């Protein structure tokens, strides 16, 4: 994916672990896209009434992952304090969404796939958190 | 502003302080817009080289405020844990951007206005944080 | 609102009608916020099944208005061709959302308010379109 | 990528060409991420003064591609008119950004990669436009 290539071409790379960072950025954008899709698929189910909380958490997770992916992509004037707080918010939004999607994973394939994307993103955020002092 | 009206018309309002919440949502969206504008005004200055860090923090703050405003607007299936972490990230992004803009406030009117918007948003986030258990 | 002040402080203002532009930017961000809120209020209604199309158009309109507000806020290196196409997409997203919300305006106050915000934004986009050659 | 899988699991797929659509969604999100990264890399260059227009078009393209990716991901209550206008705006934002990045491609690897991502996304939008009546 070109984002990983892009991070390598940066004129002033921030000093933290670039590989963990690139993986996290990719998981954030993929999770944002997957949650946007899961919210829409839930909205199309006949049982939408039972998926209201799932849709809400999907929408939150999409918005927080998208903002996190953008903040982490930026290397110029990197600000560790902001990165930490944003990563913690993202890991939390992913956890909440994954827990809800897992409850519907047996009945809805989109929830099963979405829960996996959220768990991967949560983990990637935790990995970067361990390296941003 | 219609967002405050909107929050009042919600069929299932979340139980926290609705007035502080509506003020915070409004500050988040206003801060996002102001930071987007400040990044662009900085980019148009002849001294852009000295404003590189300011532009970066403007862009971060715009993205985080926008996501926070969206998450806090949602009342259905309100998730206090996610709200807390997102509010903390937003307060931090606003603080970092305000500190940088304040350094340029004497020379650039857009930075002075932006610093004020960031401080108001940071404060509004802290107020809601005090009410979300 | 500080965005209007901000546009006035820009070091290189684009040459089009600044007043119509500032109004349009404000309507875009307000419409984005209102549509985000209406989607969530619809999701909280017992009759959510009948509001599925409304929620979808709300989400589209929020995303397109937010992007349009950001693009129009930027004055540095203003690109009339992109502005035109983005404004046309925004006017269309607002129209589609307004038409759907108007169908529910009698039963849901949030849809009534949202339809009005969409119509104001559609009109503001048309006004700027008339000035961007 | 999971978005393609996701689109296949939708309970009410829209009737247009699903393969072209999935490719376009993926290109939109990848282009948004790449443009966010290119804006930041340009901001970190010593020659930032010469890259001001490039940064501005990168930011526009990122915002428009992100909104387009979200709108096209949604299948429930698909609205061809909105899709058309959004796709046209996206193709235009990609074209403007690609043209500018191509001017710097020899000197900046990030601009070369970004121009390619923009051209791929522009083409993917045109392909979907040909199928959405």
XYZ file of C-alpha atoms in Angstrom:
532
model
C 0.000 0.000 0.000
C 1.303 3.409 -0.957
C 0.970 4.939 2.533
C 3.843 2.782 3.741
C 5.949 3.865 0.760
C 4.929 7.465 1.447
C 6.045 7.394 5.078
C 9.458 6.186 3.884
C 9.849 9.178 1.538
C 9.300 11.784 4.264
C 12.012 14.476 4.434
C 11.956 14.630 8.258
C 10.774 11.303 9.686
C 9.748 11.348 13.357
C 12.061 9.217 15.483
C 9.689 6.448 16.602
C 9.349 2.934 15.159
C 8.356 3.599 11.532
C 7.179 0.079 10.813
C 4.729 -0.113 13.721
C 3.526 3.362 12.780
C 2.904 2.499 9.113
C 1.011 -0.651 10.135
C -1.125 1.350 12.562
C -1.949 4.029 9.960
C -3.025 1.312 7.542
C -5.170 -0.462 10.158
C -6.812 2.859 11.124
C -7.857 3.669 7.559
C -8.962 0.098 6.896
C -10.975 -0.006 10.115
C -12.597 3.355 9.269
C -13.651 2.015 5.864
C -14.868 -1.304 7.297
C -16.919 0.382 10.038
C -18.516 2.742 7.482
C -19.480 -0.335 5.474
C -20.740 -2.285 8.515
C -22.940 0.644 9.637
C -24.486 0.668 6.167
C -24.926 -3.114 6.008
C -26.575 -3.109 9.474
C -28.880 -0.329 8.239
C -29.916 -2.598 5.356
C -30.807 -5.585 7.595
C -34.460 -6.366 8.367
C -33.430 -6.594 12.015
C -32.096 -3.008 12.026
C -33.937 -2.308 15.311
C -31.613 -4.777 17.097
C -28.528 -3.272 15.445
C -29.025 0.345 16.506
C -26.225 0.294 19.076
C -23.945 -1.484 16.588
C -24.536 1.210 13.954
C -23.790 3.962 16.466
C -20.522 2.364 17.569
C -19.576 1.726 13.910
C -20.055 5.418 13.113
C -18.011 6.522 16.139
C -15.246 4.052 15.327
C -15.099 5.179 11.677
C -14.744 8.837 12.695
C -12.138 8.230 15.405
C -10.075 5.837 13.241
C -10.098 8.295 10.353
C -8.873 11.175 12.555
C -6.253 8.906 14.169
C -4.974 7.722 10.790
C -4.595 11.335 9.657
C -2.820 12.493 12.846
C -0.410 9.524 12.817
C 0.383 9.961 9.126
C 1.838 13.390 9.869
C 5.559 13.309 10.690
C 6.395 17.017 10.474
C 6.379 18.562 13.958
C 5.313 15.267 15.532
C 3.653 15.843 18.933
C 3.952 12.735 21.191
C 1.373 13.907 23.776
C -1.366 14.350 21.191
C -0.434 11.066 19.491
C -0.744 9.200 22.815
C -4.192 10.556 23.647
C -5.488 10.024 20.125
C -4.176 6.427 20.088
C -5.872 5.733 23.433
C -9.170 7.113 22.141
C -8.837 5.014 18.992
C -8.039 1.788 20.861
C -11.112 2.423 23.059
C -13.453 3.165 20.123
C -12.219 -0.016 18.378
C -12.712 -2.111 21.535
C -16.281 -0.870 22.056
C -17.182 -1.494 18.423
C -15.499 -4.927 18.336
C -17.365 -6.064 21.472
C -20.716 -5.107 19.955
C -19.954 -6.548 16.496
C -18.803 -9.809 18.083
C -22.300 -10.219 19.570
C -23.740 -10.243 16.018
C -20.895 -12.067 14.289
C -22.739 -15.382 14.070
C -25.727 -13.847 12.293
C -24.059 -11.176 10.196
C -20.903 -11.805 8.195
C -20.260 -8.022 7.965
C -20.179 -7.806 11.769
C -17.738 -10.724 11.937
C -15.360 -9.072 9.453
C -15.766 -5.694 11.135
C -15.016 -7.078 14.610
C -11.757 -8.508 13.238
C -10.753 -5.182 11.657
C -11.478 -3.397 14.959
C -9.402 -5.891 16.963
C -6.471 -5.564 14.533
C -6.654 -1.776 14.756
C -6.917 -1.813 18.563
C -3.792 -3.995 18.706
C -1.878 -1.803 16.247
C -2.705 1.263 18.378
C -1.434 -0.511 21.507
C 1.816 -1.400 19.717
C 2.480 2.216 18.757
C 1.480 3.379 22.251
C 4.252 1.142 23.637
C 6.830 2.990 21.515
C 5.649 6.627 21.907
C 7.189 7.636 25.230
C -27.478 27.263 16.189
C -29.517 24.317 14.999
C -27.330 21.646 16.648
C -28.506 22.754 20.086
C -32.109 22.608 18.913
C -31.406 19.207 17.381
C -30.049 17.738 20.591
C -33.268 18.819 22.351
C -35.423 16.933 19.831
C -33.684 13.582 20.362
C -36.051 10.674 21.125
C -33.664 9.104 23.670
C -31.409 11.754 25.192
C -28.383 10.444 27.070
C -28.545 11.249 30.778
C -25.632 13.690 31.148
C -25.753 17.492 31.283
C -27.334 18.412 27.906
C -26.360 22.076 28.047
C -22.641 21.475 28.583
C -22.773 18.836 25.889
C -24.432 21.093 23.309
C -21.889 23.853 24.053
C -19.025 21.385 23.634
C -20.360 20.045 20.319
C -20.642 23.601 19.025
C -17.117 24.523 20.186
C -15.722 21.353 18.575
C -17.213 22.121 15.162
C -16.264 25.790 15.388
C -12.715 24.929 16.398
C -12.444 22.415 13.533
C -13.530 25.092 11.049
C -11.239 27.744 12.569
C -8.206 25.441 12.535
C -8.865 24.495 8.891
C -8.922 28.195 8.090
C -5.811 28.990 10.156
C -3.811 26.210 8.444
C -4.755 27.732 5.097
C -3.985 31.315 6.165
C -0.579 30.207 7.535
C 0.050 28.466 4.209
C -0.584 31.781 2.451
C 1.887 33.765 4.579
C 5.302 34.701 3.164
C 6.785 33.374 6.400
C 5.248 29.916 5.849
C 8.595 28.280 6.703
C 8.243 29.508 10.313
C 4.631 28.346 10.509
C 5.170 24.708 9.546
C 4.591 23.381 13.057
C 1.544 25.624 13.428
C 0.003 24.253 10.213
C 0.586 20.691 11.344
C -1.048 21.255 14.735
C -3.938 23.101 13.041
C -4.578 20.105 10.793
C -4.447 17.657 13.717
C -6.740 19.829 15.809
C -9.272 20.182 12.953
C -9.425 16.400 12.471
C -9.694 15.549 16.173
C -12.292 18.283 16.868
C -14.390 17.145 13.918
C -14.389 13.503 15.095
C -15.110 14.587 18.689
C -18.020 16.791 17.610
C -19.512 13.862 15.672
C -19.091 11.342 18.520
C -20.571 13.713 21.142
C -23.519 14.628 18.907
C -24.659 11.004 18.994
C -27.024 10.243 21.904
C -28.334 6.824 20.848
C -26.402 4.089 22.652
C -24.121 6.642 24.334
C -20.827 5.045 25.433
C -19.232 6.982 28.348
C -15.819 5.281 28.089
C -15.338 6.251 24.448
C -16.651 9.763 25.115
C -14.106 10.244 27.929
C -11.108 9.169 25.855
C -12.193 11.185 22.839
C -12.730 14.295 24.999
C -9.265 13.880 26.523
C -7.689 13.587 23.071
C -9.603 16.655 21.899
C -8.612 18.769 24.915
C -4.980 17.776 24.298
C -5.055 18.563 20.555
C -6.651 21.957 21.335
C -4.038 22.731 24.007
C -1.110 21.903 21.686
C -2.572 23.991 18.858
C -3.437 26.927 21.161
C 0.096 27.014 22.599
C 1.614 27.183 19.128
C -0.903 29.722 17.754
C -0.365 31.946 20.815
C 3.309 32.237 19.844
C 2.261 33.820 16.519
C -0.774 35.763 17.779
C 0.987 39.121 17.754
C 1.996 38.829 14.113
C -0.962 36.949 12.666
C -4.538 37.845 13.491
C -5.699 34.394 12.261
C -3.468 32.723 14.850
C -4.849 34.983 17.611
C -8.451 34.095 16.725
C -7.570 30.410 16.329
C -5.818 30.256 19.725
C -8.989 31.619 21.329
C -11.203 29.055 19.579
C -8.865 26.256 20.721
C -8.890 27.472 24.350
C -12.704 27.699 24.363
C -12.950 24.173 22.943
C -10.395 22.785 25.411
C -12.422 24.288 28.278
C -15.725 22.978 26.920
C -14.202 19.468 26.702
C -13.012 19.704 30.325
C -16.506 20.748 31.428
C -18.122 17.737 29.790
C -15.358 15.470 31.146
C -16.334 16.598 34.657
C -19.910 15.356 34.069
C -19.270 12.057 32.226
C -18.617 9.598 35.069
C -18.918 33.082 14.096
C -15.138 32.996 13.996
C -14.913 31.401 10.516
C -16.212 34.606 8.954
C -13.664 36.630 10.924
C -11.005 34.137 9.892
C -11.718 34.463 6.180
C -11.272 38.250 6.540
C -7.791 37.824 8.069
C -6.454 35.765 5.162
C -3.156 37.052 3.709
C -4.141 36.214 0.093
C -7.930 36.226 -0.255
C -9.289 34.602 -3.407
C -11.016 37.117 -5.652
C -14.626 35.897 -5.511
C -17.470 37.316 -3.382
C -16.164 36.860 0.195
C -19.522 37.364 1.866
C -21.368 34.688 -0.109
C -18.414 32.406 0.452
C -18.338 32.884 4.231
C -22.089 32.271 4.427
C -21.743 29.090 2.369
C -18.886 27.767 4.532
C -20.981 28.368 7.643
C -24.058 26.670 6.149
C -21.937 23.675 5.070
C -20.549 23.094 8.559
C -23.925 23.678 10.191
C -25.634 21.307 7.759
C -22.955 18.659 8.384
C -23.538 18.906 12.136
C -27.332 18.902 11.772
C -27.320 15.852 9.473
C -25.025 13.956 11.885
C -27.527 14.727 14.628
C -30.570 13.816 12.513
C -29.049 10.448 11.547
C -28.559 9.711 15.240
C -32.049 10.890 16.236
C -33.597 8.751 13.458
C -31.567 5.813 14.753
C -33.112 6.348 18.205
C -36.721 6.335 16.942
C -38.910 3.260 17.414
C -39.815 3.565 13.738
C -36.148 3.292 12.658
C -37.124 0.735 9.985
C -39.021 3.478 8.098
C -36.146 5.934 8.456
C -33.402 3.820 6.913
C -33.218 5.852 3.706
C -33.299 9.080 5.708
C -30.338 7.955 7.844
C -28.354 7.046 4.765
C -28.960 10.390 3.073
C -28.157 12.189 6.352
C -24.786 10.415 6.527
C -23.970 11.210 2.888
C -24.983 14.842 3.317
C -22.882 15.219 6.493
C -19.790 13.848 4.729
C -20.202 15.906 1.557
C -21.000 19.136 3.447
C -17.991 18.663 5.702
C -15.634 18.182 2.731
C -17.219 21.122 0.895
C -16.860 23.397 3.924
C -13.177 22.481 4.177
C -12.450 22.993 0.465
C -14.259 26.364 0.355
C -12.540 27.594 3.516
C -9.189 27.360 1.743
C -8.222 30.567 -0.102
C -4.551 29.844 -0.836
C -4.184 28.540 -4.396
C -7.950 28.625 -4.937
C -8.993 26.269 -7.744
C -12.314 27.360 -9.358
C -12.887 24.085 -11.271
C -12.701 21.944 -8.132
C -14.810 24.443 -6.187
C -17.543 24.298 -8.854
C -17.770 20.498 -8.904
C -17.677 20.222 -5.126
C -20.426 22.853 -4.773
C -22.592 20.992 -7.293
C -22.131 17.725 -5.399
C -22.975 19.473 -2.142
C -26.122 21.138 -3.506
C -27.245 17.730 -4.808
C -26.545 15.884 -1.511
C -28.465 18.615 0.366
C -31.413 18.423 -2.038
C -31.691 14.630 -1.749
C -31.507 14.774 2.050
C -33.973 17.686 2.295
C -36.534 15.880 0.101
C -36.393 12.787 2.308
C -36.416 14.710 5.623
C -39.403 16.769 4.428
C -41.386 13.521 4.112
C -40.888 12.929 7.870
C -41.031 16.548 9.035
C -44.569 16.293 10.404
C -43.733 13.337 12.631
C -40.154 14.138 13.612
C -39.062 17.600 14.678
C -35.386 16.672 13.995
C -36.255 15.934 10.364
C -38.063 19.267 10.064
C -35.059 21.201 11.396
C -32.668 19.143 9.270
C -34.653 19.722 6.065
C -34.416 23.465 6.693
C -30.645 23.309 7.254
C -30.245 21.312 4.023
C -32.334 23.789 2.016
C -30.332 26.754 3.392
C -27.072 24.994 2.505
C -28.299 24.051 -0.989
C -29.215 27.701 -1.601
C -25.887 28.988 -0.261
C -24.043 26.593 -2.611
C -26.088 27.860 -5.565
C -25.245 31.468 -4.656
C -21.517 30.761 -4.636
C -21.834 28.746 -7.865
C -23.274 31.861 -9.521
C -20.106 33.808 -8.628
C -17.374 31.203 -9.355
C -16.834 31.542 -13.083
C -8.679 -5.632 1.617
C -11.692 -6.082 3.866
C -13.807 -3.358 2.233
C -14.198 -5.505 -0.868
C -15.234 -8.469 1.279
C -17.590 -6.158 3.166
C -19.369 -4.951 0.053
C -20.012 -8.601 -0.888
C -21.718 -9.281 2.474
C -24.265 -6.475 2.099
C -27.903 -7.547 2.641
C -29.236 -5.247 -0.150
C -26.518 -4.608 -2.714
C -27.182 -1.725 -5.114
C -27.589 -2.907 -8.686
C -24.513 -1.359 -10.339
C -21.215 -3.060 -11.155
C -19.955 -4.198 -7.734
C -16.395 -4.837 -8.851
C -15.805 -1.374 -10.317
C -17.432 0.093 -7.233
C -15.234 -1.807 -4.776
C -12.119 -0.799 -6.728
C -13.202 2.836 -6.693
C -13.897 2.829 -2.944
C -10.449 1.377 -2.329
C -8.750 3.932 -4.607
C -10.634 6.779 -2.896
C -9.481 5.779 0.593
C -5.942 5.096 -0.598
C -5.775 8.419 -2.401
C -7.099 10.236 0.688
C -4.366 8.651 2.811
C -1.657 9.324 0.235
C -2.655 12.980 -0.175
C -2.677 13.471 3.618
C 0.847 12.067 3.670
C 2.028 14.137 0.680
C 0.716 17.377 2.245
C 2.727 16.558 5.366
C 5.880 15.587 3.449
C 5.674 18.819 1.398
C 5.301 20.728 4.671
C 8.533 19.142 5.882
C 10.554 20.136 2.786
C 12.965 23.076 2.940
C 11.362 24.325 -0.256
C 7.908 24.466 1.356
C 7.353 27.952 -0.095
C 7.288 26.449 -3.608
C 4.947 23.665 -2.534
C 2.157 25.802 -1.085
C -0.247 25.147 -3.968
C 0.625 21.440 -3.866
C -0.208 21.246 -0.141
C -3.530 22.997 -0.690
C -4.564 20.660 -3.512
C -3.414 17.644 -1.441
C -5.667 18.722 1.437
C -8.655 19.267 -0.876
C -8.107 15.938 -2.587
C -7.837 14.092 0.747
C -11.128 15.575 1.970
C -13.044 14.978 -1.266
C -11.709 11.405 -1.696
C -12.597 10.553 1.893
C -16.184 11.815 1.490
C -16.490 10.043 -1.879
C -15.221 6.759 -0.431
C -17.797 6.977 2.355
C -20.716 7.835 0.049
C -19.851 5.050 -2.431
C -19.419 2.475 0.340
C -23.077 2.901 1.287
C -25.417 0.538 -0.617
C -28.607 0.974 1.404
C -30.900 3.481 -0.309
C -28.330 4.148 -3.041
C -28.932 7.519 -4.714
C -27.491 7.591 -8.290
C -27.764 11.389 -8.713
C -25.680 12.120 -5.611
C -23.202 9.392 -6.533
C -22.702 10.942 -9.994
C -22.023 14.446 -8.718
C -19.732 13.230 -5.954
C -17.766 11.079 -8.424
C -17.370 14.047 -10.774
C -16.100 16.238 -7.926
C -13.684 13.505 -6.877
C -12.320 12.949 -10.401
C -11.778 16.727 -10.677
C -10.020 17.053 -7.275
C -7.766 14.096 -8.207
C -6.939 15.608 -11.614
C -6.008 19.006 -10.129
C -3.828 17.395 -7.461
C -2.177 14.987 -9.925
C -1.291 17.830 -12.321
C 0.390 19.785 -9.528
C 2.181 16.770 -8.002
C 3.471 15.767 -11.454
C 5.278 19.123 -11.659
C 7.288 18.160 -8.533
C 7.611 14.435 -9.211
C 11.220 14.649 -10.352
C 12.359 16.363 -7.165
C 10.088 14.766 -4.609
C 9.406 11.042 -4.501
C 6.278 11.638 -2.358
C 4.811 13.812 -5.125
C 5.566 11.134 -7.734
C 3.783 8.442 -5.694
C 0.912 10.800 -4.877
C 0.391 11.778 -8.519
C 0.068 8.083 -9.379
C -2.483 7.483 -6.611
C -4.504 10.496 -7.824
C -4.472 9.273 -11.450
C -5.589 5.775 -10.394
C -8.414 7.260 -8.326
C -9.486 9.637 -11.113
C -9.664 6.663 -13.507
C -11.602 4.505 -11.026
C -14.140 7.329 -10.595
C -14.559 7.599 -14.373
C -15.145 3.855 -14.594
C -17.928 3.948 -12.026
C -19.385 7.067 -13.659
C -19.718 5.072 -16.882
C -21.902 2.507 -15.070
C -24.097 4.795 -12.899
C -26.825 5.868 -15.299
